Coordinates of C-alpha atoms in Angstrom, one line a residue:
X1 CA -11.2 0.3 -48.9
X2 CA -10.1 3.4 -50.5
X3 CA -8.3 4.9 -46.5
X4 CA -6.7 1.3 -46.4
X5 CA -5.5 1.3 -49.6
X6 CA -4.2 4.8 -48.6
X7 CA -2.4 3.7 -45.5
X8 CA -0.5 1.0 -47.3
X9 CA 0.6 3.5 -49.5
X10 CA 2.0 5.5 -47.3
X11 CA 3.2 2.6 -45.3
X12 CA 5.3 1.6 -48.0
X13 CA 6.6 5.1 -48.8
X14 CA 7.6 5.5 -45.1
X15 CA 9.4 1.6 -45.2
X16 CA 11.1 3.2 -48.2
X17 CA 12.2 6.5 -46.9
X18 CA 13.9 4.8 -44.0
X19 CA 15.4 2.1 -46.3
X20 CA 19.4 2.5 -46.3
X21 CA 21.6 1.0 -48.2
X22 CA 25.7 0.1 -46.5
X23 CA 28.5 -1.2 -48.2
X24 CA 30.3 -3.2 -45.8
X25 CA 34.6 -3.6 -45.6
X26 CA 34.0 -6.9 -47.4
X27 CA 32.4 -4.8 -50.2
X28 CA 29.3 -6.5 -50.1
X29 CA 26.5 -3.7 -50.3
X30 CA 23.6 -4.1 -47.6
X31 CA 20.2 -2.8 -48.1
X32 CA 18.4 -2.3 -44.5
X33 CA 15.1 -1.1 -43.4
X34 CA 15.1 -0.5 -39.4
X35 CA 16.6 -3.0 -37.8
X36 CA 14.5 -5.0 -35.3
X37 CA 16.5 -8.0 -34.6
X38 CA 20.0 -7.8 -34.6
X39 CA 22.9 -10.1 -34.2
X40 CA 26.2 -8.2 -32.7
X41 CA 29.2 -9.7 -33.1
X42 CA 32.5 -8.9 -31.4
X43 CA 32.8 -6.7 -28.0
X44 CA 32.9 -3.4 -29.7
X45 CA 30.0 -3.9 -32.1
X46 CA 27.6 -4.4 -28.8
X47 CA 29.3 -1.2 -27.0
X48 CA 29.0 1.1 -30.3
X49 CA 24.8 0.0 -30.6
X50 CA 24.6 1.0 -27.0
X51 CA 26.6 3.7 -27.1
X52 CA 23.8 4.9 -30.3
X53 CA 20.7 4.2 -28.0
X54 CA 20.0 1.0 -30.0
X55 CA 20.2 -1.8 -27.5
X56 CA 16.9 -2.2 -27.5
X57 CA 17.0 -4.1 -31.4
X58 CA 19.8 -6.5 -30.1
X59 CA 18.3 -10.0 -29.8
X60 CA 22.2 -11.6 -29.6
X61 CA 25.8 -11.5 -28.9
X62 CA 29.3 -14.1 -29.2
X63 CA 30.7 -14.4 -25.7
X64 CA 32.7 -10.9 -26.0
X65 CA 29.3 -9.2 -25.8
X66 CA 29.1 -8.6 -22.4
X67 CA 29.4 -5.0 -21.6
X68 CA 27.7 -2.8 -20.9
X69 CA 26.1 -5.7 -19.0
X70 CA 23.3 -7.2 -20.1
X71 CA 21.5 -10.2 -20.5
X72 CA 21.8 -11.1 -24.4
X73 CA 21.5 -14.6 -25.5
X74 CA 24.9 -15.7 -26.4
X75 CA 25.9 -17.5 -29.1
X76 CA 29.0 -19.0 -28.5
X77 CA 33.4 -18.0 -29.2
X78 CA 33.8 -15.1 -31.3
X79 CA 36.0 -17.4 -33.3
X80 CA 33.9 -20.4 -34.1
X81 CA 30.7 -18.7 -34.7
X82 CA 27.9 -21.0 -35.5
X83 CA 25.3 -20.6 -38.0
X84 CA 22.6 -22.6 -36.8
X85 CA 23.0 -21.0 -33.4
X86 CA 22.4 -17.4 -35.0
X87 CA 20.0 -18.3 -37.2
X88 CA 18.1 -19.7 -34.0
X89 CA 17.7 -16.4 -32.7
X90 CA 15.8 -15.0 -36.1
X91 CA 17.9 -12.0 -36.9
X92 CA 16.9 -9.9 -39.6
X93 CA 20.3 -8.8 -39.7
X94 CA 23.9 -9.4 -38.3
X95 CA 26.6 -7.6 -37.8
X96 CA 30.4 -8.3 -37.1
X97 CA 33.8 -7.4 -37.6
X98 CA 36.1 -8.2 -40.3
X99 CA 38.9 -9.4 -37.9
X100 CA 36.5 -11.9 -36.7
X101 CA 34.2 -13.0 -39.7
X102 CA 38.3 -13.8 -41.5
X103 CA 38.8 -16.4 -38.9
X104 CA 38.7 -19.5 -40.9
X105 CA 35.5 -21.5 -39.5
X106 CA 33.8 -17.8 -39.6
X107 CA 34.3 -17.6 -43.5
X108 CA 31.9 -20.5 -43.7
X109 CA 29.5 -19.2 -41.5
X110 CA 28.7 -15.7 -43.1
X111 CA 28.2 -17.6 -46.0
X112 CA 25.7 -19.8 -44.9
X113 CA 23.9 -16.9 -43.4
X114 CA 23.8 -15.1 -46.2
X115 CA 22.4 -18.4 -48.4
X116 CA 20.0 -18.6 -46.0
X117 CA 18.5 -15.1 -46.4
X118 CA 19.9 -13.3 -43.3
X119 CA 21.4 -9.9 -44.4
X120 CA 25.1 -9.6 -42.7
X121 CA 27.1 -6.2 -43.1
X122 CA 30.8 -6.5 -41.9
X123 CA 32.4 -3.5 -40.4
X124 CA 36.1 -2.7 -40.2
X125 CA 38.3 -4.7 -38.3
X126 CA 38.0 -4.5 -34.7
X127 CA 41.8 -4.7 -34.0
X128 CA 43.4 -2.2 -35.9
X129 CA 42.7 1.7 -37.2
X130 CA 42.7 3.1 -33.6
X131 CA 40.1 5.8 -32.5
X132 CA 39.7 6.4 -36.4
X133 CA 38.6 2.6 -37.2
X134 CA 35.9 3.5 -34.0
X135 CA 34.4 6.6 -35.5
X136 CA 34.4 4.6 -39.1
X137 CA 32.4 1.6 -37.6
X138 CA 30.4 4.3 -35.2
X139 CA 29.2 6.5 -38.5
X140 CA 28.4 3.0 -40.8
X141 CA 26.5 1.8 -37.5
X142 CA 24.8 5.1 -37.5
X143 CA 24.0 5.0 -41.2
X144 CA 22.2 1.5 -40.5
X145 CA 20.2 3.2 -37.7
X146 CA 19.7 6.1 -39.1
X147 CA 21.1 8.6 -35.9
X148 CA 23.9 10.4 -37.4
X149 CA 23.6 13.0 -34.8
X150 CA 23.8 10.4 -32.3
X151 CA 27.4 9.4 -33.7
X152 CA 28.3 13.5 -34.1
X153 CA 27.6 13.8 -30.4
X154 CA 29.6 10.8 -29.2
X155 CA 32.3 11.5 -32.1
X156 CA 33.1 15.0 -30.1
X157 CA 32.8 13.3 -26.6
X158 CA 36.2 11.5 -28.1
X159 CA 37.5 13.9 -29.0
X160 CA 37.1 16.2 -25.9
X161 CA 38.6 13.1 -24.1
X162 CA 41.7 12.6 -26.6
X163 CA 42.4 16.5 -25.6
X164 CA 42.6 15.3 -22.1
X165 CA 44.7 12.3 -22.8
X166 CA 47.1 15.1 -24.1
X167 CA 47.3 17.7 -21.5
X168 CA 48.0 14.3 -19.1
X169 CA 50.5 12.6 -21.1
X170 CA 54.2 12.6 -19.3
X171 CA 56.7 14.3 -20.7
X172 CA 59.5 12.1 -21.3
X173 CA 57.4 9.0 -22.8
X174 CA 58.1 5.5 -20.7
X175 CA 59.2 2.6 -22.7
X176 CA 56.6 -0.1 -22.8
X177 CA 55.7 -3.7 -23.2
X178 CA 52.5 -5.2 -23.1
X179 CA 52.7 -8.8 -21.3
X180 CA 49.8 -11.1 -22.1
X181 CA 49.3 -13.7 -19.4
X182 CA 47.3 -16.5 -18.3
X183 CA 49.1 -17.8 -15.4
X184 CA 52.5 -17.5 -13.8
X185 CA 54.2 -19.7 -15.9
X186 CA 52.3 -18.8 -19.5
X187 CA 52.8 -15.0 -20.3
X188 CA 53.6 -13.6 -24.2
X189 CA 55.4 -10.3 -25.0
X190 CA 52.7 -8.6 -27.7
X191 CA 54.0 -6.4 -31.0
X192 CA 53.0 -3.4 -32.3
X193 CA 49.3 -4.3 -33.5
X194 CA 46.4 -4.8 -31.7
X195 CA 44.8 -2.1 -29.8
X196 CA 47.0 -2.5 -26.4
X197 CA 49.5 -0.8 -28.8
X198 CA 47.3 1.7 -30.1
X199 CA 46.4 2.5 -26.3
X200 CA 50.1 2.5 -25.5
X201 CA 50.6 5.3 -28.1
X202 CA 47.7 7.3 -27.3
X203 CA 48.1 7.5 -23.0
X204 CA 52.1 8.8 -24.0
X205 CA 54.4 5.9 -24.2
X206 CA 56.7 3.6 -26.2
X207 CA 55.5 0.4 -27.7
X208 CA 59.3 -0.9 -27.8
X209 CA 58.1 -4.6 -28.6
X210 CA 60.6 -4.9 -31.4
X211 CA 57.9 -7.2 -33.5
X212 CA 54.4 -7.0 -34.8
X213 CA 53.0 -10.2 -33.7
X214 CA 53.0 -11.7 -30.4
X215 CA 56.3 -14.2 -29.2
X216 CA 56.5 -16.2 -25.5
X217 CA 58.1 -14.2 -22.8
X218 CA 61.5 -15.0 -22.2
X219 CA 63.7 -13.7 -19.2
X220 CA 66.5 -12.9 -21.5
X221 CA 64.6 -11.0 -24.3
X222 CA 62.7 -9.3 -21.6
X223 CA 66.0 -8.1 -19.6
X224 CA 67.5 -7.3 -23.0
X225 CA 64.1 -5.0 -23.7
X226 CA 64.2 -3.7 -20.0
X227 CA 60.9 -1.3 -20.1
X228 CA 60.3 1.2 -17.8
X229 CA 57.0 0.4 -18.0
X230 CA 54.5 -3.3 -18.5
X231 CA 51.1 -3.5 -19.0
X232 CA 49.0 -6.7 -19.1
X233 CA 45.3 -7.1 -19.3
X234 CA 43.4 -7.1 -15.7
X235 CA 42.8 -10.7 -15.6
X236 CA 46.0 -11.2 -16.9
X237 CA 47.6 -9.5 -13.5
X238 CA 45.1 -11.4 -11.7
X239 CA 46.0 -14.7 -13.2
X240 CA 49.8 -14.0 -12.2
X241 CA 49.2 -13.1 -8.5
X242 CA 48.9 -9.7 -8.7
X243 CA 51.7 -7.0 -9.0
X244 CA 54.0 -9.6 -6.8
X245 CA 53.4 -12.5 -8.8
X246 CA 53.8 -10.0 -12.1
X247 CA 57.8 -9.7 -10.8
X248 CA 58.2 -13.3 -10.6
X249 CA 57.3 -13.9 -14.2
X250 CA 60.5 -14.5 -16.3
X251 CA 63.2 -11.3 -16.5
X252 CA 60.1 -9.1 -15.1
X253 CA 62.4 -8.1 -11.6
X254 CA 65.4 -7.3 -13.5
X255 CA 63.9 -4.7 -15.7
X256 CA 63.6 -1.0 -14.5
X257 CA 59.8 -1.5 -14.8
X258 CA 59.9 -4.5 -12.7
X259 CA 62.5 -2.4 -10.3
X260 CA 60.4 0.7 -9.4
X261 CA 57.2 -1.8 -9.8
X262 CA 55.5 0.4 -12.9
X263 CA 53.3 -2.5 -13.8
X264 CA 49.5 -1.2 -14.6
X265 CA 46.4 -3.3 -15.3
X266 CA 44.6 -2.1 -18.5
X267 CA 40.9 -3.5 -19.7
X268 CA 40.7 -6.8 -20.5
X269 CA 39.2 -5.8 -24.0
X270 CA 41.8 -3.2 -24.9
X271 CA 43.0 -6.2 -27.5
X272 CA 40.0 -4.9 -29.7
X273 CA 39.7 -1.0 -30.0
X274 CA 36.2 0.1 -28.9
X275 CA 34.6 3.3 -27.9
X276 CA 35.9 3.4 -24.2
X277 CA 39.9 3.9 -25.3
X278 CA 40.1 7.6 -25.1
X279 CA 38.8 6.8 -21.4
X280 CA 41.5 4.0 -21.1
X281 CA 44.2 5.8 -22.0
X282 CA 43.6 9.1 -20.3
X283 CA 43.2 7.1 -17.0
X284 CA 46.5 5.5 -18.1
X285 CA 48.1 8.8 -19.0
X286 CA 47.6 10.0 -15.7
X287 CA 49.1 7.0 -14.1
X288 CA 52.2 7.4 -16.5
X289 CA 52.7 11.4 -16.0
X290 CA 52.4 10.7 -11.6
X291 CA 55.2 8.3 -12.2
X292 CA 57.5 9.6 -14.6
X293 CA 56.7 13.0 -14.4

């Protein structure tokens, strides 16, 4: 009996030693032991947990959490998260980002999860803050899992890649527009907020959209802006039929970018700012350095 009590006492002390208190971006403090069943919402949250080597704790994600390739159960669309579907996975922790949880239907979902006794950690938004925002979320997750060394190593790799990006930027910053396209007759110009803008800036370009939000593409607007380079998501470029198809979008062929066929495809996830931002920027910087010199 004495030996059993000593063992239980040791386990209690170990559990206490492993417990951490983390304050989320919503101001709510979450006290955690070692998480064992985590539902990670938002593609960048999943990626960061993998980068920290803690993917064994994941039991579910939303439709965006597909990278690295995995077989995690999906609880549905990121903008309409169902509390019932998340609870069915029996998580001891749900982690998402402020931009995901700010969606009107998701605000209620967070309330329902907490009312059911599930701990919910809200990370800073994944669509603002650039690479500093990625580092902030990384460090919070490192606290959750007790792996500060892994976060420090990853941060050093970010900084190394950023140095390579700076060395490969074109001497003259191209004037850039990001088109978000679903098909030949459905495209918008993205403004100066979000991951695409951070990618353009980091890679050495200048986003010339004269607004912050998103506006429907018109030929008049694009010709007036006359960008040197146009970027689209990979799936967007595919949806419009490649570079030849992009040249048929309103006004594109009448721009400097269109005349020189300087149309670039970027990863589909860039709207959310994740740990691959420096890699994406390095690729784009090298392309621009070759094309604009």
